Structures are given as C-alpha cells and as structure tokens.
Short mmCIF file of C-alpha atoms in Angstrom, two decimals:
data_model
loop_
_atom_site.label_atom_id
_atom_site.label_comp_id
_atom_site.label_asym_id
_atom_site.label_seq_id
_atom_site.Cartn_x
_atom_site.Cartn_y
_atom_site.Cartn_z
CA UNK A 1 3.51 5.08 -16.29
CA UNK A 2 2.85 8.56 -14.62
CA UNK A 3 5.35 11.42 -15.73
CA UNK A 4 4.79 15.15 -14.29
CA UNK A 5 2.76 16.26 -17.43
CA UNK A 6 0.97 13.32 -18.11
CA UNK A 7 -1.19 10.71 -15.77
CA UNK A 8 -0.63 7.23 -16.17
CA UNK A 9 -2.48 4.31 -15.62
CA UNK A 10 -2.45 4.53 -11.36
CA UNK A 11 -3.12 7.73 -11.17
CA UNK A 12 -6.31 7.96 -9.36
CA UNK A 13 -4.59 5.00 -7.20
CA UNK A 14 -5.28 6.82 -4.17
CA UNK A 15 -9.08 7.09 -4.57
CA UNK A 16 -9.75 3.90 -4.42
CA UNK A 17 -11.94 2.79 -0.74
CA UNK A 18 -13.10 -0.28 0.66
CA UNK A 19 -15.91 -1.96 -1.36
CA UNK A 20 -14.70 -0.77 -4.87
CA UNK A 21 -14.18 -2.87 -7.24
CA UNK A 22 -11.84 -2.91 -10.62
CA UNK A 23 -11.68 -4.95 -13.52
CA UNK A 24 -8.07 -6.37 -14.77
CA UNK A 25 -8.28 -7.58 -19.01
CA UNK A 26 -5.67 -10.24 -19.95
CA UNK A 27 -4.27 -10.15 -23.30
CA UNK A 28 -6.36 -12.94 -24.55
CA UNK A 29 -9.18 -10.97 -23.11
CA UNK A 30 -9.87 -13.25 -19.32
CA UNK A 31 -11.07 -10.44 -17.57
CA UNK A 32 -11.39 -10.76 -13.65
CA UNK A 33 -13.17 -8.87 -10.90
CA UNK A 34 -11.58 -7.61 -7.65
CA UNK A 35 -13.05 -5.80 -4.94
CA UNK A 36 -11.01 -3.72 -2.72
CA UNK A 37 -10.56 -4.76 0.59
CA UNK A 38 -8.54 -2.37 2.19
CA UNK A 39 -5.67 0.64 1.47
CA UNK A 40 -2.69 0.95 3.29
CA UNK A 41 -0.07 3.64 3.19
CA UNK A 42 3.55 3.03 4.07
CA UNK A 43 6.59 5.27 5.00
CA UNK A 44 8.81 4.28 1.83
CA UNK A 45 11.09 3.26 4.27
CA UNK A 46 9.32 1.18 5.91
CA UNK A 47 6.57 -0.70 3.23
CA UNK A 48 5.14 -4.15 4.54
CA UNK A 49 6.49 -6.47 0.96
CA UNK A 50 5.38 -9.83 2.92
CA UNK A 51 1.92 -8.22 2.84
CA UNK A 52 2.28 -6.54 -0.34
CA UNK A 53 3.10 -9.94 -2.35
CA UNK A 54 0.40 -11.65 -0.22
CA UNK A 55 -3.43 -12.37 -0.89
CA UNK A 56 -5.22 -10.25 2.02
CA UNK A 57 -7.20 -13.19 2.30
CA UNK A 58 -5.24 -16.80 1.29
CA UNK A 59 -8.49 -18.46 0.61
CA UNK A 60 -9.26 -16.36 -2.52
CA UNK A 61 -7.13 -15.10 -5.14
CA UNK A 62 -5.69 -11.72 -4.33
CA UNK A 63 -4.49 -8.59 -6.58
CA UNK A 64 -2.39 -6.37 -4.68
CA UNK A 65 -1.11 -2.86 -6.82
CA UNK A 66 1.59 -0.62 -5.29
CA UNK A 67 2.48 3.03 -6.39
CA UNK A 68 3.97 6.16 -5.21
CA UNK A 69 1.96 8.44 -2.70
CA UNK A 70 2.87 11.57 -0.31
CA UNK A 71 5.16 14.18 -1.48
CA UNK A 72 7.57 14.65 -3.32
CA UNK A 73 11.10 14.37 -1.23
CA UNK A 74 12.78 17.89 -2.31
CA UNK A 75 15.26 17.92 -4.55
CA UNK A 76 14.35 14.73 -5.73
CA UNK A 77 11.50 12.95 -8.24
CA UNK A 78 11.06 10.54 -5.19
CA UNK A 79 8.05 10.33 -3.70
CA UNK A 80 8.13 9.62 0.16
CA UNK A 81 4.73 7.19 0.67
CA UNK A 82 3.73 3.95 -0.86
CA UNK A 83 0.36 3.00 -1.44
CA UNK A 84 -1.00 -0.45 -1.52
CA UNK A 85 -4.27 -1.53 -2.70
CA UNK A 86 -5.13 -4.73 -1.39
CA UNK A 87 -8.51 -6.61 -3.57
CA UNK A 88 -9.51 -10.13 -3.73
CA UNK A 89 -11.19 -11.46 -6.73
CA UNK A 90 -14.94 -12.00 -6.99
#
C-alpha cells in the first residue's frame, strides 16, 4: 500500500509499457510470468470493470492490476485516474 511518505508496492505502476514483463510469487513459491500487453487510463468515473476483470486475451491466462493515477482531486486524498495494466501469462 502507497501512503504520501512512503511507496508501496504499485508505485512505479505507471511505468510499465507494452512488452514488459513481471513476475507474480505465490505463497508456496509458483511463480508465473506475464508480459504486458497494453495500459489503459480511465477517468475514475468512468473505468472499463468488464475489461478490468477480463483476460485481454481469453485464450491465455490474464493478470490485470489497477491503481490510482492523475492528480490528486483538491481537497481530497482521491486521486482522479485509474490505471490498468493489462498482461497475459507466458
């Protein structure tokens, strides 16, 4: 979890690009491979969840991760994107 003095584990969220690829560990240590297909910001108003909770491709097993992007609405701790992170394992 990010807090304002401290990153957390999404932080660098929004560098991910097309081609990357991350690593997830289970706790009985399965680890599995995804590769980034594409990013997609949202309006938080307006965020795609059929998408989001979908594999971008149904033939392969997908791992989608969501966060907080843009700015920060004023007088708030809200933020006013969403990010999504679409991969498919490899």
């Amino acid at each position: 979890i990010s807090s304002w003095p401290s990153p957390g584990v999404f932080y660098g969220l929004n560098q991910l690009k097309q081609g990357d690829t991350l690593q997830i560990t289970r706790g009985d240590g399965t680890i599995y491979n995804y590769q980034v297909i594409k990013t997609q910001v949202y309006d938080v108003n307006n965020v795609d969840m059929n998408a989001a909770l979908s594999p971008v491709d149904p033939s392969v097993p997908g791992l989608n991760l969501i966060s907080c992007s843009g700015s920060v609405n004023p007088g708030t701790s809200e933020f006013n994107k969403r990010i999504i992170i679409f991969t498919s394992q490899i």
